[in-house]
CSV table of N, CA and C in Angstrom, one decimal:
chain,number,residue,atom,x,y,z
A,323,UNK,N,-48.7,10.3,157.6
A,323,UNK,CA,-47.4,10.5,156.9
A,323,UNK,C,-47.7,10.9,155.5
A,324,UNK,N,-47.1,12.0,155.0
A,324,UNK,CA,-47.2,12.5,153.7
A,324,UNK,C,-46.3,11.7,152.8
A,325,UNK,N,-46.9,11.1,151.7
A,325,UNK,CA,-46.1,10.3,150.8
A,325,UNK,C,-45.9,11.0,149.4
A,326,UNK,N,-44.8,10.7,148.8
A,326,UNK,CA,-44.6,11.2,147.4
A,326,UNK,C,-45.5,10.5,146.4
A,327,UNK,N,-45.6,11.1,145.3
A,327,UNK,CA,-46.4,10.5,144.2
A,327,UNK,C,-45.8,9.1,143.8
A,328,UNK,N,-44.5,9.0,143.8
A,328,UNK,CA,-43.9,7.7,143.5
A,328,UNK,C,-44.2,6.6,144.5
A,329,UNK,N,-44.2,7.0,145.8
A,329,UNK,CA,-44.6,6.1,146.9
A,329,UNK,C,-46.0,5.6,146.7
A,330,UNK,N,-46.9,6.6,146.4
A,330,UNK,CA,-48.3,6.2,146.2
A,330,UNK,C,-48.5,5.3,145.0
A,331,UNK,N,-47.8,5.6,144.0
A,331,UNK,CA,-47.8,4.8,142.8
A,331,UNK,C,-47.4,3.3,143.1
A,332,UNK,N,-46.3,3.2,143.9
A,332,UNK,CA,-45.8,1.9,144.3
A,332,UNK,C,-46.8,1.2,145.1
A,333,UNK,N,-47.5,1.9,146.0
A,333,UNK,CA,-48.5,1.2,146.9
A,333,UNK,C,-49.7,0.7,146.0
A,334,UNK,N,-50.1,1.5,145.1
A,334,UNK,CA,-51.2,1.1,144.2
A,334,UNK,C,-50.8,-0.1,143.4
A,335,UNK,N,-49.6,-0.2,142.9
A,335,UNK,CA,-49.2,-1.4,142.1
A,335,UNK,C,-49.1,-2.6,143.1
A,336,UNK,N,-48.5,-2.4,144.2
A,336,UNK,CA,-48.4,-3.6,145.2
A,336,UNK,C,-49.8,-4.0,145.7
A,337,UNK,N,-50.7,-3.1,145.8
A,337,UNK,CA,-52.1,-3.5,146.2
A,337,UNK,C,-52.8,-4.4,145.2
A,338,UNK,N,-52.5,-4.1,143.9
A,338,UNK,CA,-53.0,-5.0,142.9
A,338,UNK,C,-52.3,-6.3,142.8
A,339,UNK,N,-51.0,-6.3,142.8
A,339,UNK,CA,-50.2,-7.6,142.7
A,339,UNK,C,-48.9,-7.4,143.5
A,340,UNK,N,-48.8,-8.0,144.6
A,340,UNK,CA,-47.5,-7.8,145.4
A,340,UNK,C,-46.4,-8.8,145.0
A,341,UNK,N,-46.7,-9.6,144.0
A,341,UNK,CA,-45.7,-10.6,143.6
A,341,UNK,C,-44.9,-10.1,142.3
A,342,UNK,N,-45.0,-8.9,142.0
A,342,UNK,CA,-44.3,-8.4,140.8
A,342,UNK,C,-42.8,-8.4,141.2
A,343,UNK,N,-42.0,-9.0,140.3
A,343,UNK,CA,-40.5,-9.0,140.6
A,343,UNK,C,-40.0,-7.6,140.8
A,344,UNK,N,-39.0,-7.5,141.7
A,344,UNK,CA,-38.5,-6.2,142.1
A,344,UNK,C,-37.9,-5.4,140.9
A,345,UNK,N,-37.3,-6.0,139.9
A,345,UNK,CA,-36.8,-5.3,138.8
A,345,UNK,C,-37.9,-4.7,137.9
A,346,UNK,N,-39.0,-5.5,137.7
A,346,UNK,CA,-40.1,-4.9,137.0
A,346,UNK,C,-40.8,-3.8,137.8
A,347,UNK,N,-40.9,-4.0,139.1
A,347,UNK,CA,-41.5,-2.9,139.9
A,347,UNK,C,-40.7,-1.6,139.8
A,348,UNK,N,-39.4,-1.8,139.9
A,348,UNK,CA,-38.5,-0.6,139.8
A,348,UNK,C,-38.7,0.1,138.5
A,349,UNK,N,-38.8,-0.6,137.4
A,349,UNK,CA,-39.0,0.0,136.1
A,349,UNK,C,-40.3,0.7,136.0
A,350,UNK,N,-41.3,0.1,136.6
A,350,UNK,CA,-42.6,0.7,136.6
A,350,UNK,C,-42.7,2.1,137.3
A,351,UNK,N,-41.8,2.3,138.3
A,351,UNK,CA,-41.8,3.6,139.0
A,351,UNK,C,-40.5,4.4,138.8
A,352,UNK,N,-39.7,3.9,137.8
A,352,UNK,CA,-38.5,4.6,137.4
A,352,UNK,C,-37.5,4.7,138.6
A,353,UNK,N,-37.3,3.6,139.2
A,353,UNK,CA,-36.2,3.5,140.3
A,353,UNK,C,-35.4,2.2,140.1
A,354,UNK,N,-34.2,2.3,140.7
A,354,UNK,CA,-33.4,1.1,140.7
A,354,UNK,C,-34.0,0.0,141.6
A,355,UNK,N,-33.5,-1.2,141.5
A,355,UNK,CA,-33.9,-2.3,142.4
A,355,UNK,C,-33.7,-1.9,143.8
A,356,UNK,N,-32.5,-1.4,144.1
A,356,UNK,CA,-32.1,-1.0,145.5
A,356,UNK,C,-33.0,0.1,146.0
A,357,UNK,N,-33.3,1.1,145.2
A,357,UNK,CA,-34.1,2.2,145.6
A,357,UNK,C,-35.6,1.7,145.9
A,358,UNK,N,-36.0,0.8,145.0
A,358,UNK,CA,-37.4,0.2,145.2
A,358,UNK,C,-37.4,-0.6,146.5
A,359,UNK,N,-36.4,-1.4,146.7
A,359,UNK,CA,-36.4,-2.2,148.0
A,359,UNK,C,-36.4,-1.3,149.2
A,360,UNK,N,-35.6,-0.2,149.1
A,360,UNK,CA,-35.5,0.7,150.3
A,360,UNK,C,-36.8,1.4,150.5
A,361,UNK,N,-37.5,1.7,149.4
A,361,UNK,CA,-38.8,2.4,149.5
A,361,UNK,C,-39.9,1.5,150.2
A,362,UNK,N,-39.8,0.2,149.8
A,362,UNK,CA,-40.8,-0.8,150.3
A,362,UNK,C,-40.4,-1.0,151.8
A,363,UNK,N,-39.2,-1.1,152.1
A,363,UNK,CA,-38.8,-1.3,153.5
A,363,UNK,C,-39.2,-0.1,154.4
A,364,UNK,N,-39.1,1.1,153.9
A,364,UNK,CA,-39.5,2.3,154.6
A,364,UNK,C,-41.0,2.2,154.8
A,365,UNK,N,-41.8,1.8,153.8
A,365,UNK,CA,-43.3,1.8,153.9
A,365,UNK,C,-43.7,0.6,154.9
A,366,UNK,N,-42.9,-0.4,154.9
A,366,UNK,CA,-43.2,-1.5,155.9
A,366,UNK,C,-42.9,-1.1,157.3
A,367,UNK,N,-41.7,-0.4,157.5
A,367,UNK,CA,-41.4,0.1,158.8
A,367,UNK,C,-42.3,1.1,159.4
A,368,UNK,N,-42.9,1.9,158.5
A,368,UNK,CA,-43.9,2.9,158.9
A,368,UNK,C,-45.3,2.3,159.0
A,369,UNK,N,-45.4,1.0,158.8
A,369,UNK,CA,-46.7,0.3,159.0
A,369,UNK,C,-47.8,0.7,158.0
A,370,UNK,N,-47.3,1.3,156.8
A,370,UNK,CA,-48.2,1.6,155.7
A,370,UNK,C,-48.5,0.3,154.9
A,371,UNK,N,-47.4,-0.4,154.6
A,371,UNK,CA,-47.6,-1.7,154.1
A,371,UNK,C,-47.6,-2.6,155.3
A,372,UNK,N,-48.8,-3.2,155.6
A,372,UNK,CA,-49.0,-4.0,156.8
A,372,UNK,C,-48.7,-5.4,156.6
A,373,UNK,N,-49.1,-6.0,155.4
A,373,UNK,CA,-48.9,-7.4,155.1
A,373,UNK,C,-49.1,-7.6,153.6
A,374,UNK,N,-48.4,-8.7,153.1
A,374,UNK,CA,-48.6,-9.1,151.8
A,374,UNK,C,-49.4,-10.4,151.8
A,375,UNK,N,-50.5,-10.4,151.0
A,375,UNK,CA,-51.5,-11.5,151.1
A,375,UNK,C,-51.8,-12.0,149.7
A,376,UNK,N,-52.5,-13.1,149.6
A,376,UNK,CA,-53.0,-13.7,148.4
A,376,UNK,C,-54.5,-13.8,148.6
A,377,UNK,N,-55.3,-13.7,147.5
A,377,UNK,CA,-56.7,-13.9,147.5
A,377,UNK,C,-56.9,-15.3,147.0
A,378,UNK,N,-57.6,-16.1,147.8
A,378,UNK,CA,-57.8,-17.5,147.5
A,378,UNK,C,-59.3,-17.7,147.3
A,379,UNK,N,-59.7,-18.5,146.3
A,379,UNK,CA,-61.1,-18.9,146.1
A,379,UNK,C,-61.2,-20.2,146.8
A,380,UNK,N,-61.5,-20.3,148.1
A,380,UNK,CA,-61.6,-21.5,148.8
A,380,UNK,C,-62.7,-22.4,148.4
A,381,UNK,N,-63.7,-21.8,147.7
A,381,UNK,CA,-64.8,-22.7,147.2
A,381,UNK,C,-64.4,-23.7,146.2
A,382,UNK,N,-63.2,-23.5,145.6
A,382,UNK,CA,-62.7,-24.5,144.6
A,382,UNK,C,-61.8,-25.5,145.3
A,383,UNK,N,-61.6,-25.4,146.6
A,383,UNK,CA,-60.7,-26.4,147.2
A,383,UNK,C,-61.5,-27.4,148.0
A,384,UNK,N,-61.5,-28.6,147.5
A,384,UNK,CA,-62.3,-29.7,148.1
A,384,UNK,C,-61.9,-30.0,149.5
A,385,UNK,N,-62.8,-30.2,150.4
A,385,UNK,CA,-62.5,-30.4,151.8
A,385,UNK,C,-62.2,-29.2,152.6
A,386,UNK,N,-62.3,-28.0,152.0
A,386,UNK,CA,-62.1,-26.8,152.8
A,386,UNK,C,-63.4,-25.9,152.8
A,387,UNK,N,-64.5,-26.6,153.0
A,387,UNK,CA,-65.8,-25.9,153.1
A,387,UNK,C,-65.8,-25.2,154.4
A,388,UNK,N,-66.4,-24.1,154.4
A,388,UNK,CA,-66.6,-23.3,155.6
A,388,UNK,C,-67.6,-22.2,155.4
A,389,UNK,N,-67.9,-21.4,156.4
A,389,UNK,CA,-68.8,-20.4,156.2
A,389,UNK,C,-68.2,-19.0,156.7
A,390,UNK,N,-68.7,-18.0,156.0
A,390,UNK,CA,-68.3,-16.6,156.4
A,390,UNK,C,-69.6,-15.9,156.8
A,391,UNK,N,-69.5,-15.1,157.8
A,391,UNK,CA,-70.7,-14.3,158.2
A,391,UNK,C,-70.3,-12.9,158.5
A,392,UNK,N,-71.2,-12.0,158.1
A,392,UNK,CA,-71.0,-10.6,158.5
A,392,UNK,C,-72.0,-10.3,159.6
A,393,UNK,N,-71.5,-9.8,160.7
A,393,UNK,CA,-72.3,-9.6,161.9
A,393,UNK,C,-72.3,-8.1,162.2
A,394,UNK,N,-73.5,-7.5,162.2
A,394,UNK,CA,-73.7,-6.1,162.6
A,394,UNK,C,-73.9,-6.1,164.1
A,395,UNK,N,-73.1,-5.3,164.8
A,395,UNK,CA,-73.1,-5.3,166.2
A,395,UNK,C,-73.5,-3.9,166.7
A,396,UNK,N,-74.4,-3.8,167.6
A,396,UNK,CA,-74.8,-2.5,168.3
A,396,UNK,C,-74.1,-2.6,169.6
A,397,UNK,N,-73.4,-1.6,170.0
A,397,UNK,CA,-72.7,-1.6,171.3
A,397,UNK,C,-72.9,-0.3,172.0
A,398,UNK,N,-72.6,-0.3,173.3
A,398,UNK,CA,-72.6,0.9,174.1
A,398,UNK,C,-71.1,1.3,174.3
A,399,UNK,N,-70.8,2.5,173.7
A,399,UNK,CA,-69.4,2.9,173.8
A,399,UNK,C,-69.0,3.3,175.3
A,400,UNK,N,-67.8,3.1,175.6
A,400,UNK,CA,-67.3,3.5,177.0
A,400,UNK,C,-66.7,4.9,177.0
A,401,UNK,N,-67.0,5.5,178.1
A,401,UNK,CA,-66.5,6.9,178.3
A,401,UNK,C,-64.9,6.9,178.2
A,402,UNK,N,-64.4,7.8,177.4
A,402,UNK,CA,-62.9,7.9,177.3
A,402,UNK,C,-62.3,7.1,176.2
A,403,UNK,N,-62.9,5.9,175.9
A,403,UNK,CA,-62.3,5.0,174.9
A,403,UNK,C,-63.2,4.8,173.7
A,404,UNK,N,-64.5,5.2,173.8
A,404,UNK,CA,-65.4,5.1,172.7
A,404,UNK,C,-65.6,3.6,172.4
A,405,UNK,N,-65.5,3.3,171.1
A,405,UNK,CA,-65.7,2.0,170.6
A,405,UNK,C,-64.4,1.1,170.6
A,406,UNK,N,-63.3,1.8,170.8
A,406,UNK,CA,-62.0,1.1,170.6
A,406,UNK,C,-61.9,-0.1,171.5
A,407,UNK,N,-62.3,0.0,172.8
A,407,UNK,CA,-62.1,-1.1,173.8
A,407,UNK,C,-62.9,-2.3,173.4
A,408,UNK,N,-64.1,-2.1,173.0
A,408,UNK,CA,-65.0,-3.3,172.7
A,408,UNK,C,-64.5,-3.9,171.3
A,409,UNK,N,-64.1,-3.0,170.4
A,409,UNK,CA,-63.5,-3.5,169.1
A,409,UNK,C,-62.3,-4.4,169.3
A,410,UNK,N,-61.4,-4.0,170.2
A,410,UNK,CA,-60.2,-4.8,170.5
A,410,UNK,C,-60.6,-6.1,171.2
A,411,UNK,N,-61.6,-6.1,172.0
A,411,UNK,CA,-62.0,-7.4,172.7
A,411,UNK,C,-62.6,-8.3,171.6
A,412,UNK,N,-63.3,-7.8,170.6
A,412,UNK,CA,-63.9,-8.6,169.6
A,412,UNK,C,-62.8,-9.1,168.6
A,413,UNK,N,-61.9,-8.2,168.2
A,413,UNK,CA,-60.9,-8.7,167.1
A,413,UNK,C,-59.9,-9.7,167.7
A,414,UNK,N,-59.8,-9.9,169.0
A,414,UNK,CA,-58.9,-10.8,169.6
A,414,UNK,C,-59.4,-12.3,169.5
A,415,UNK,N,-60.7,-12.5,169.2
A,415,UNK,CA,-61.2,-13.8,169.0
A,415,UNK,C,-60.7,-14.4,167.7
A,416,UNK,N,-60.3,-15.7,167.8
A,416,UNK,CA,-59.7,-16.3,166.6
A,416,UNK,C,-60.6,-16.4,165.4
A,417,UNK,N,-61.9,-16.5,165.7
A,417,UNK,CA,-62.9,-16.6,164.6
A,417,UNK,C,-63.1,-15.3,163.8
A,418,UNK,N,-62.7,-14.2,164.4
A,418,UNK,CA,-62.9,-12.9,163.8
A,418,UNK,C,-61.8,-12.6,162.8
A,419,UNK,N,-62.2,-12.2,161.6
A,419,UNK,CA,-61.2,-11.9,160.5
A,419,UNK,C,-61.1,-10.4,160.3
A,420,UNK,N,-62.2,-9.7,160.5
A,420,UNK,CA,-62.2,-8.2,160.4
A,420,UNK,C,-63.2,-7.6,161.3
A,421,UNK,N,-62.9,-6.3,161.7
A,421,UNK,CA,-63.8,-5.5,162.5
A,421,UNK,C,-63.7,-4.1,162.0
A,422,UNK,N,-64.9,-3.5,161.7
A,422,UNK,CA,-64.9,-2.1,161.2
A,422,UNK,C,-65.9,-1.3,162.0
A,423,UNK,N,-65.5,-0.1,162.3
A,423,UNK,CA,-66.5,0.9,162.9
A,423,UNK,C,-67.3,1.5,161.8
A,424,UNK,N,-68.6,1.5,161.9
A,424,UNK,CA,-69.5,1.8,160.9
A,424,UNK,C,-70.4,3.0,161.3
A,425,UNK,N,-70.9,3.7,160.3
A,425,UNK,CA,-72.0,4.7,160.5
A,425,UNK,C,-73.3,4.0,160.2
A,426,UNK,N,-74.4,4.5,160.7
A,426,UNK,CA,-75.7,3.9,160.4
A,426,UNK,C,-76.3,3.3,161.7
A,427,UNK,N,-77.1,2.3,161.4
A,427,UNK,CA,-77.9,1.7,162.5
A,427,UNK,C,-77.1,0.8,163.5
A,428,UNK,N,-76.0,0.3,163.0
A,428,UNK,CA,-75.1,-0.6,163.8
A,428,UNK,C,-73.7,0.1,163.9
A,429,UNK,N,-73.0,-0.2,165.0
A,429,UNK,CA,-71.8,0.5,165.3
A,429,UNK,C,-70.6,-0.3,164.7
A,430,UNK,N,-70.6,-1.6,164.8
A,430,UNK,CA,-69.4,-2.4,164.3
A,430,UNK,C,-69.9,-3.4,163.3
A,431,UNK,N,-69.1,-3.7,162.3
A,431,UNK,CA,-69.3,-4.8,161.4
A,431,UNK,C,-68.2,-5.8,161.6
A,432,UNK,N,-68.5,-7.0,161.9
A,432,UNK,CA,-67.6,-8.0,162.2
A,432,UNK,C,-67.6,-9.1,161.2
A,433,UNK,N,-66.5,-9.5,160.6
A,433,UNK,CA,-66.5,-10.6,159.6
A,433,UNK,C,-65.9,-11.8,160.4
A,434,UNK,N,-66.6,-12.9,160.4
A,434,UNK,CA,-66.3,-14.1,161.1
A,434,UNK,C,-66.3,-15.3,160.2
A,435,UNK,N,-65.3,-16.2,160.4
A,435,UNK,CA,-65.2,-17.5,159.6
A,435,UNK,C,-65.3,-18.7,160.6
A,436,UNK,N,-66.0,-19.7,160.1
A,436,UNK,CA,-66.2,-20.9,160.9
A,436,UNK,C,-66.3,-22.1,160.0
A,437,UNK,N,-66.3,-23.3,160.6
A,437,UNK,CA,-66.4,-24.5,159.8
A,437,UNK,C,-67.8,-24.8,159.4
A,438,UNK,N,-68.8,-24.3,160.2
A,438,UNK,CA,-70.2,-24.5,159.9
A,438,UNK,C,-71.0,-23.3,160.4
A,439,UNK,N,-72.3,-23.3,160.1
A,439,UNK,CA,-73.2,-22.3,160.5
A,439,UNK,C,-73.4,-22.4,162.0
A,440,UNK,N,-73.4,-23.6,162.5
A,440,UNK,CA,-73.5,-23.8,164.0
A,440,UNK,C,-72.3,-23.3,164.7
A,441,UNK,N,-71.1,-23.4,164.2
A,441,UNK,CA,-69.9,-22.9,164.8
A,441,UNK,C,-70.0,-21.4,164.9
A,442,UNK,N,-70.5,-20.7,163.9
A,442,UNK,CA,-70.6,-19.3,163.9
A,442,UNK,C,-71.7,-18.9,164.9
A,443,UNK,N,-72.8,-19.6,164.9
A,443,UNK,CA,-73.9,-19.3,165.8
A,443,UNK,C,-73.4,-19.4,167.2
A,444,UNK,N,-72.6,-20.5,167.5
A,444,UNK,CA,-72.1,-20.6,168.9
A,444,UNK,C,-71.2,-19.4,169.3
A,445,UNK,N,-70.4,-19.0,168.3
A,445,UNK,CA,-69.5,-17.8,168.5
A,445,UNK,C,-70.3,-16.6,168.9
A,446,UNK,N,-71.4,-16.4,168.2
A,446,UNK,CA,-72.3,-15.2,168.4
A,446,UNK,C,-72.9,-15.3,169.8
A,447,UNK,N,-73.5,-16.5,170.1
A,447,UNK,CA,-74.3,-16.6,171.3
A,447,UNK,C,-73.4,-16.8,172.6
A,448,UNK,N,-72.2,-17.4,172.4
A,448,UNK,CA,-71.4,-17.7,173.6
A,448,UNK,C,-70.3,-16.7,173.9
A,449,UNK,N,-69.8,-16.1,172.8
A,449,UNK,CA,-68.7,-15.1,173.0
A,449,UNK,C,-69.1,-13.7,172.7
A,450,UNK,N,-69.6,-13.4,171.5
A,450,UNK,CA,-69.9,-12.0,171.1
A,450,UNK,C,-71.0,-11.4,171.9
A,451,UNK,N,-72.1,-12.1,172.0
A,451,UNK,CA,-73.3,-11.5,172.6
A,451,UNK,C,-73.1,-11.3,174.2
A,452,UNK,N,-72.2,-12.1,174.7
A,452,UNK,CA,-72.0,-12.0,176.2
A,452,UNK,C,-71.1,-10.9,176.6
A,453,UNK,N,-70.5,-10.2,175.7
A,453,UNK,CA,-69.7,-9.0,176.0
A,453,UNK,C,-70.5,-7.9,176.6
A,454,UNK,N,-70.0,-7.3,177.7
A,454,UNK,CA,-70.8,-6.3,178.4
A,454,UNK,C,-71.4,-5.2,177.5
A,455,UNK,N,-70.6,-4.7,176.6
A,455,UNK,CA,-71.0,-3.5,175.8
A,455,UNK,C,-71.9,-3.9,174.6
A,456,UNK,N,-72.0,-5.2,174.3
A,456,UNK,CA,-72.8,-5.5,173.1
A,456,UNK,C,-74.3,-5.5,173.5
A,457,UNK,N,-75.1,-4.7,172.7
A,457,UNK,CA,-76.5,-4.6,172.9
A,457,UNK,C,-77.3,-5.6,172.1
A,458,UNK,N,-76.9,-5.7,170.8
A,458,UNK,CA,-77.6,-6.6,169.9
A,458,UNK,C,-76.7,-6.9,168.7
A,459,UNK,N,-77.0,-8.0,168.0
A,459,UNK,CA,-76.3,-8.5,166.8
A,459,UNK,C,-77.3,-8.9,165.8
A,460,UNK,N,-76.8,-8.8,164.5
A,460,UNK,CA,-77.6,-9.3,163.4
A,460,UNK,C,-76.6,-10.0,162.5
A,461,UNK,N,-76.8,-11.3,162.3
A,461,UNK,CA,-75.8,-12.1,161.5
A,461,UNK,C,-76.3,-12.4,160.1
A,462,UNK,N,-75.4,-12.2,159.1
A,462,UNK,CA,-75.7,-12.4,157.7
A,462,UNK,C,-74.7,-13.4,157.2
A,463,UNK,N,-75.1,-14.6,156.7
A,463,UNK,CA,-74.2,-15.6,156.2
A,463,UNK,C,-73.9,-15.3,154.7
A,464,UNK,N,-72.7,-15.3,154.3
A,464,UNK,CA,-72.3,-15.1,152.9
A,464,UNK,C,-72.5,-16.4,152.2
A,465,UNK,N,-73.4,-16.4,151.2
A,465,UNK,CA,-73.7,-17.6,150.4
A,465,UNK,C,-72.7,-17.8,149.2
A,466,UNK,N,-72.3,-16.7,148.6
A,466,UNK,CA,-71.4,-16.8,147.5
A,466,UNK,C,-70.6,-15.5,147.3
A,467,UNK,N,-69.3,-15.6,147.0
A,467,UNK,CA,-68.5,-14.5,146.8
A,467,UNK,C,-68.4,-14.2,145.3
A,468,UNK,N,-68.8,-13.0,144.8
A,468,UNK,CA,-68.7,-12.7,143.4
A,468,UNK,C,-67.4,-11.8,143.2
A,469,UNK,N,-67.1,-11.0,144.2
A,469,UNK,CA,-65.9,-10.1,144.1
A,469,UNK,C,-65.4,-9.9,145.5
A,470,UNK,N,-64.1,-10.0,145.7
A,470,UNK,CA,-63.5,-9.8,147.0
A,470,UNK,C,-62.2,-9.0,146.8
A,471,UNK,N,-62.0,-7.9,147.6
A,471,UNK,CA,-60.8,-7.1,147.5
A,471,UNK,C,-60.4,-6.8,146.0
A,472,UNK,N,-61.4,-6.5,145.2
A,472,UNK,CA,-61.1,-6.1,143.8
A,472,UNK,C,-61.0,-7.2,142.9
A,473,UNK,N,-61.0,-8.5,143.4
A,473,UNK,CA,-60.8,-9.7,142.5
A,473,UNK,C,-62.2,-10.3,142.2
A,474,UNK,N,-62.5,-10.5,141.0
A,474,UNK,CA,-63.7,-11.1,140.5
A,474,UNK,C,-63.5,-12.6,140.5
A,475,UNK,N,-64.5,-13.3,141.2
A,475,UNK,CA,-64.4,-14.8,141.2
A,475,UNK,C,-65.3,-15.3,140.1
A,476,UNK,N,-64.9,-16.4,139.5
A,476,UNK,CA,-65.6,-17.1,138.4
A,476,UNK,C,-66.0,-16.2,137.3
A,477,UNK,N,-65.0,-15.4,136.8
A,477,UNK,CA,-65.3,-14.5,135.7
A,477,UNK,C,-65.3,-15.3,134.4
A,478,UNK,N,-66.3,-15.1,133.6
A,478,UNK,CA,-66.3,-15.8,132.4
A,478,UNK,C,-66.0,-14.8,131.3
A,479,UNK,N,-65.4,-15.3,130.2
A,479,UNK,CA,-65.0,-14.5,129.1
A,479,UNK,C,-66.2,-14.4,128.1
A,480,UNK,N,-67.2,-15.2,128.3
A,480,UNK,CA,-68.3,-15.1,127.3
A,480,UNK,C,-69.1,-13.9,127.5
A,481,UNK,N,-69.3,-13.1,126.5
A,481,UNK,CA,-70.1,-11.9,126.5
A,481,UNK,C,-71.5,-12.3,126.0
A,482,UNK,N,-72.5,-12.2,126.8
A,482,UNK,CA,-73.8,-12.7,126.5
A,482,UNK,C,-74.7,-11.6,125.9
A,483,UNK,N,-74.1,-10.4,125.7
A,483,UNK,CA,-74.9,-9.3,125.1
A,483,UNK,C,-75.1,-9.5,123.6
A,484,UNK,N,-76.2,-9.0,123.1
A,484,UNK,CA,-76.5,-9.1,121.7
A,484,UNK,C,-75.7,-8.0,121.0
A,485,UNK,N,-75.1,-8.4,119.8
A,485,UNK,CA,-74.4,-7.5,119.0
A,485,UNK,C,-75.3,-6.5,118.3
A,486,UNK,N,-75.1,-5.2,118.5
A,486,UNK,CA,-75.9,-4.2,117.9
A,486,UNK,C,-75.0,-3.4,116.9
A,487,UNK,N,-75.4,-3.3,115.7
A,487,UNK,CA,-74.6,-2.6,114.7
A,487,UNK,C,-75.6,-1.7,113.9
A,488,UNK,N,-75.0,-0.5,113.4
A,488,UNK,CA,-75.9,0.4,112.6
A,488,UNK,C,-76.3,-0.1,111.3
């Protein structure tokens, strides 16, 4: 779908912060509140705006410890459907948060969340690896998030660089 510059500008603003009040948003793109609401509704109905989310730093929430793993998956594509069929089977598992078709040594990159490393390991060995098309997997556990979806975690305002003056 071809979008106007105003629609693209709206999407860029919403991608950064979807909680901006409608009147402020309208002023930012030079539209009335009603026109802004109609534009957002059109973009939602067209499935361009898929969902409004918040980025949470779960490491700061006591009692919500868990693990995230990035799993590289090599698969055999099926004739006529390519990678789509196996990707659909994978993203239907509740543990799976994201699935991407990749270029390079592996075909799919799968993001999985679990309560423990053992839970993720069981998912890989009992569910993911047992799929007919899956040839091999490589699991990488995320130890710490520094930046996610453009948001920097634990950013400090202290500038540790030495001041240099002429």
